[in-house]
Amino acid sequence: MSTIFIVVRHGQTAWNKEERFRGRTDLPLDETGQWQAGAAARRIVARYQPVAILASPLQRTMQTASPIAEACGLTAQADDRLLDLDYGAFSGLRPGEAEAFYPQLYRTWVEAPHLVRFPQGESLDDVCARVEELTGQMLRHYPDQQIILVSHLVVCRVLLCSLLGLPNSYFWRFQVDPASLSVVAIDGERARLVTANDTCHLSV
């Protein structure tokens, strides 16, 4: 038996299309994102049997988690440990703006993200510490069961690195699209990537 983590990225928002550093900015899902959340819910209830669903407390994640929870007969629990990376001074900037204002830091983010701490914000190690606290708690409370974690692009990537025993230097190697599912099975000390960036439920 294995403990299964189903990592879900929230659906699309207006800032996803604009490619801004979103972070803690509390954005709602747009119309496409709402449809994506419903599609993810249908996919999950058809294939999985989760016993718990936890989500970042921001609107876009709770709006993604709510239809999943309803479909599965669960209540979505808000958990601050799944909050997006605090980008600090980068929050709200487009990539080109961030590069113009902070050229060296932006370059490091692109080339070696694990070495970056954002001004007035967090680092990937900070995110890793809080998600590892959460997943450790879930492993103790729900052994050999299925848990859904609904979060943000950065946090989903860090979660996958952490669950698979990889350092944050692997951060950019994971593709995590809006409303995608990535599944990791934990069996004792062994982790297995079952599904990565599954978006088949979004095909029309």
Tab-separated table of C-alpha atoms in Angstrom:
chain	number	residue	atom	x	y	z
A	1	MET	CA	0.000	0.000	0.000
A	2	SER	CA	1.083	3.590	-0.677
A	3	THR	CA	0.082	7.043	0.432
A	4	ILE	CA	-0.968	8.974	-2.675
A	5	PHE	CA	-0.521	12.716	-3.037
A	6	ILE	CA	-2.566	14.286	-5.840
A	7	VAL	CA	-1.020	17.696	-6.480
A	8	VAL	CA	-3.403	20.060	-8.291
A	9	ARG	CA	-2.496	23.468	-9.640
A	10	HIS	CA	-5.315	26.020	-9.554
A	11	GLY	CA	-7.167	26.986	-12.725
A	12	GLN	CA	-6.481	29.971	-14.933
A	13	THR	CA	-6.654	33.589	-13.736
A	14	ALA	CA	-6.318	36.858	-15.641
A	15	TRP	CA	-2.715	37.179	-14.465
A	16	ASN	CA	-1.833	33.733	-15.789
A	17	LYS	CA	-2.598	35.032	-19.269
A	18	GLU	CA	-0.668	38.245	-18.615
A	19	GLU	CA	2.299	36.326	-17.142
A	20	ARG	CA	2.758	38.396	-14.005
A	21	PHE	CA	4.467	37.327	-10.771
A	22	ARG	CA	1.292	36.507	-8.828
A	23	GLY	CA	2.456	35.338	-5.408
A	24	ARG	CA	0.108	36.368	-2.583
A	25	THR	CA	-2.064	38.634	-4.784
A	26	ASP	CA	-5.578	37.274	-4.199
A	27	LEU	CA	-6.940	36.703	-7.685
A	28	PRO	CA	-10.137	34.837	-8.618
A	29	LEU	CA	-10.380	32.266	-11.359
A	30	ASP	CA	-11.503	33.619	-14.702
A	31	GLU	CA	-14.254	31.915	-16.719
A	32	THR	CA	-11.802	29.440	-18.238
A	33	GLY	CA	-10.347	28.689	-14.807
A	34	GLN	CA	-13.792	27.926	-13.403
A	35	TRP	CA	-14.434	25.476	-16.230
A	36	GLN	CA	-11.011	23.907	-15.645
A	37	ALA	CA	-11.787	23.433	-11.948
A	38	GLY	CA	-15.002	21.593	-12.811
A	39	ALA	CA	-13.165	19.398	-15.310
A	40	ALA	CA	-10.496	18.548	-12.720
A	41	ALA	CA	-13.237	17.631	-10.239
A	42	ARG	CA	-14.860	15.245	-12.709
A	43	ARG	CA	-11.495	13.650	-13.488
A	44	ILE	CA	-10.598	13.175	-9.831
A	45	VAL	CA	-13.929	11.732	-8.688
A	46	ALA	CA	-13.873	9.264	-11.598
A	47	ARG	CA	-10.380	7.996	-10.849
A	48	TYR	CA	-9.444	8.616	-7.206
A	49	GLN	CA	-10.878	8.194	-3.722
A	50	PRO	CA	-9.311	10.953	-1.615
A	51	VAL	CA	-9.922	11.219	2.106
A	52	ALA	CA	-8.770	14.833	2.482
A	53	ILE	CA	-8.348	17.945	0.349
A	54	LEU	CA	-6.194	20.852	1.456
A	55	ALA	CA	-5.682	24.106	-0.425
A	56	SER	CA	-3.980	27.445	-0.240
A	57	PRO	CA	-6.463	29.936	1.248
A	58	LEU	CA	-6.289	32.310	-1.745
A	59	GLN	CA	-9.390	32.658	-3.946
A	60	ARG	CA	-8.010	30.927	-7.017
A	61	THR	CA	-7.011	27.808	-5.107
A	62	MET	CA	-10.146	27.584	-2.975
A	63	GLN	CA	-12.277	28.080	-6.108
A	64	THR	CA	-10.405	25.176	-7.687
A	65	ALA	CA	-10.626	23.008	-4.575
A	66	SER	CA	-14.336	23.587	-3.885
A	67	PRO	CA	-15.822	21.682	-6.853
A	68	ILE	CA	-13.314	18.870	-6.295
A	69	ALA	CA	-14.297	18.636	-2.634
A	70	GLU	CA	-18.003	18.719	-3.474
A	71	ALA	CA	-17.621	15.972	-6.075
A	72	CYS	CA	-15.733	13.806	-3.581
A	73	GLY	CA	-18.065	14.480	-0.642
A	74	LEU	CA	-15.335	16.312	1.281
A	75	THR	CA	-14.729	19.775	2.717
A	76	ALA	CA	-11.792	21.734	1.331
A	77	GLN	CA	-9.500	22.785	4.181
A	78	ALA	CA	-7.540	26.025	3.777
A	79	ASP	CA	-3.900	25.643	4.837
A	80	ASP	CA	-1.414	28.529	4.864
A	81	ARG	CA	1.448	26.125	4.201
A	82	LEU	CA	0.174	25.841	0.621
A	83	LEU	CA	0.247	29.609	0.023
A	84	ASP	CA	2.104	30.775	-3.057
A	85	LEU	CA	5.697	31.937	-2.853
A	86	ASP	CA	5.912	35.472	-1.488
A	87	TYR	CA	7.609	37.301	-4.366
A	88	GLY	CA	8.012	40.455	-2.298
A	89	ALA	CA	9.170	43.301	-4.559
A	90	PHE	CA	8.542	41.160	-7.661
A	91	SER	CA	4.794	40.826	-6.944
A	92	GLY	CA	2.653	42.055	-9.817
A	93	LEU	CA	5.575	42.588	-12.195
A	94	ARG	CA	5.739	41.158	-15.698
A	95	PRO	CA	8.933	39.187	-16.441
A	96	GLY	CA	10.308	42.010	-18.597
A	97	GLU	CA	9.716	44.524	-15.816
A	98	ALA	CA	11.383	42.303	-13.230
A	99	GLU	CA	14.381	41.852	-15.514
A	100	ALA	CA	14.676	45.626	-16.021
A	101	PHE	CA	14.393	46.491	-12.321
A	102	TYR	CA	16.432	43.557	-10.917
A	103	PRO	CA	18.586	42.232	-13.793
A	104	GLN	CA	20.987	40.074	-11.769
A	105	LEU	CA	18.333	38.633	-9.472
A	106	TYR	CA	16.026	37.889	-12.392
A	107	ARG	CA	18.844	36.135	-14.237
A	108	THR	CA	19.597	34.029	-11.160
A	109	TRP	CA	15.892	33.139	-10.865
A	110	VAL	CA	15.910	31.871	-14.441
A	111	GLU	CA	19.219	30.002	-14.160
A	112	ALA	CA	19.429	28.913	-10.489
A	113	PRO	CA	16.103	29.549	-8.712
A	114	HIS	CA	17.161	27.713	-5.569
A	115	LEU	CA	19.695	30.487	-4.867
A	116	VAL	CA	17.149	33.328	-4.916
A	117	ARG	CA	15.512	35.083	-1.995
A	118	PHE	CA	13.125	37.736	-3.281
A	119	PRO	CA	13.446	41.214	-1.734
A	120	GLN	CA	10.907	41.436	1.127
A	121	GLY	CA	9.820	37.916	0.144
A	122	GLU	CA	10.666	34.225	0.365
A	123	SER	CA	13.020	31.647	-1.091
A	124	LEU	CA	12.229	28.188	-2.445
A	125	ASP	CA	13.764	26.754	0.723
A	126	ASP	CA	11.174	28.651	2.771
A	127	VAL	CA	8.415	27.108	0.672
A	128	CYS	CA	10.001	23.677	0.956
A	129	ALA	CA	10.135	23.877	4.751
A	130	ARG	CA	6.426	24.585	5.065
A	131	VAL	CA	5.246	22.024	2.509
A	132	GLU	CA	7.447	19.326	4.051
A	133	GLU	CA	5.856	20.041	7.418
A	134	LEU	CA	2.458	19.592	5.783
A	135	THR	CA	3.237	16.404	3.831
A	136	GLY	CA	4.885	14.872	6.888
A	137	GLN	CA	1.713	15.540	8.855
A	138	MET	CA	-0.416	14.036	6.087
A	139	LEU	CA	1.743	10.900	5.952
A	140	ARG	CA	1.234	10.414	9.692
A	141	HIS	CA	-2.509	11.128	9.681
A	142	TYR	CA	-3.509	9.392	6.439
A	143	PRO	CA	-1.178	6.440	5.838
A	144	ASP	CA	-1.977	4.419	2.696
A	145	GLN	CA	-4.716	6.836	1.658
A	146	GLN	CA	-5.147	9.542	-0.990
A	147	ILE	CA	-4.728	13.254	-0.263
A	148	ILE	CA	-5.351	16.174	-2.609
A	149	LEU	CA	-3.177	19.303	-2.316
A	150	VAL	CA	-4.359	22.319	-4.337
A	151	SER	CA	-1.772	25.027	-4.722
A	152	HIS	CA	0.181	27.325	-7.036
A	153	LEU	CA	2.758	26.799	-9.784
A	154	VAL	CA	5.817	27.434	-7.616
A	155	VAL	CA	4.480	25.448	-4.680
A	156	CYS	CA	3.458	22.523	-6.891
A	157	ARG	CA	6.972	22.369	-8.340
A	158	VAL	CA	8.525	22.510	-4.874
A	159	LEU	CA	6.097	19.842	-3.658
A	160	LEU	CA	7.116	17.519	-6.483
A	161	CYS	CA	10.805	18.084	-5.780
A	162	SER	CA	10.278	17.455	-2.075
A	163	LEU	CA	8.097	14.358	-2.426
A	164	LEU	CA	10.544	12.814	-4.904
A	165	GLY	CA	13.590	13.610	-2.791
A	166	LEU	CA	15.019	16.100	-5.286
A	167	PRO	CA	16.705	19.414	-4.427
A	168	ASN	CA	15.105	22.693	-5.463
A	169	SER	CA	17.715	23.024	-8.204
A	170	TYR	CA	15.363	20.710	-10.181
A	171	PHE	CA	12.581	23.314	-9.904
A	172	TRP	CA	12.394	24.253	-13.599
A	173	ARG	CA	12.309	20.615	-14.748
A	174	PHE	CA	8.620	20.187	-13.880
A	175	GLN	CA	5.873	21.405	-16.206
A	176	VAL	CA	2.774	22.205	-14.139
A	177	ASP	CA	-0.079	23.669	-16.185
A	178	PRO	CA	-3.266	25.261	-14.779
A	179	ALA	CA	-5.702	22.669	-13.369
A	180	SER	CA	-3.210	19.855	-13.986
A	181	LEU	CA	-2.846	16.776	-11.775
A	182	SER	CA	0.503	15.344	-10.695
A	183	VAL	CA	0.448	12.185	-8.600
A	184	VAL	CA	3.170	10.855	-6.313
A	185	ALA	CA	2.972	7.561	-4.412
A	186	ILE	CA	4.919	7.234	-1.145
A	187	ASP	CA	5.730	3.760	0.127
A	188	GLY	CA	7.923	4.013	3.209
A	189	GLU	CA	11.130	5.730	2.091
A	190	ARG	CA	10.400	5.163	-1.605
A	191	ALA	CA	8.627	7.763	-3.749
A	192	ARG	CA	7.256	7.096	-7.206
A	193	LEU	CA	6.037	9.637	-9.759
A	194	VAL	CA	2.804	8.146	-11.093
A	195	THR	CA	1.515	11.027	-13.191
A	196	ALA	CA	3.044	14.383	-14.128
A	197	ASN	CA	1.087	17.383	-15.418
A	198	ASP	CA	-1.985	15.357	-16.405
A	199	THR	CA	-4.324	17.661	-18.343
A	200	CYS	CA	-6.296	15.097	-20.363
A	201	HIS	CA	-9.489	16.236	-18.611
A	202	LEU	CA	-9.033	19.659	-20.236
A	203	SER	CA	-9.147	18.301	-23.784
A	204	VAL	CA	-12.255	19.356	-25.652
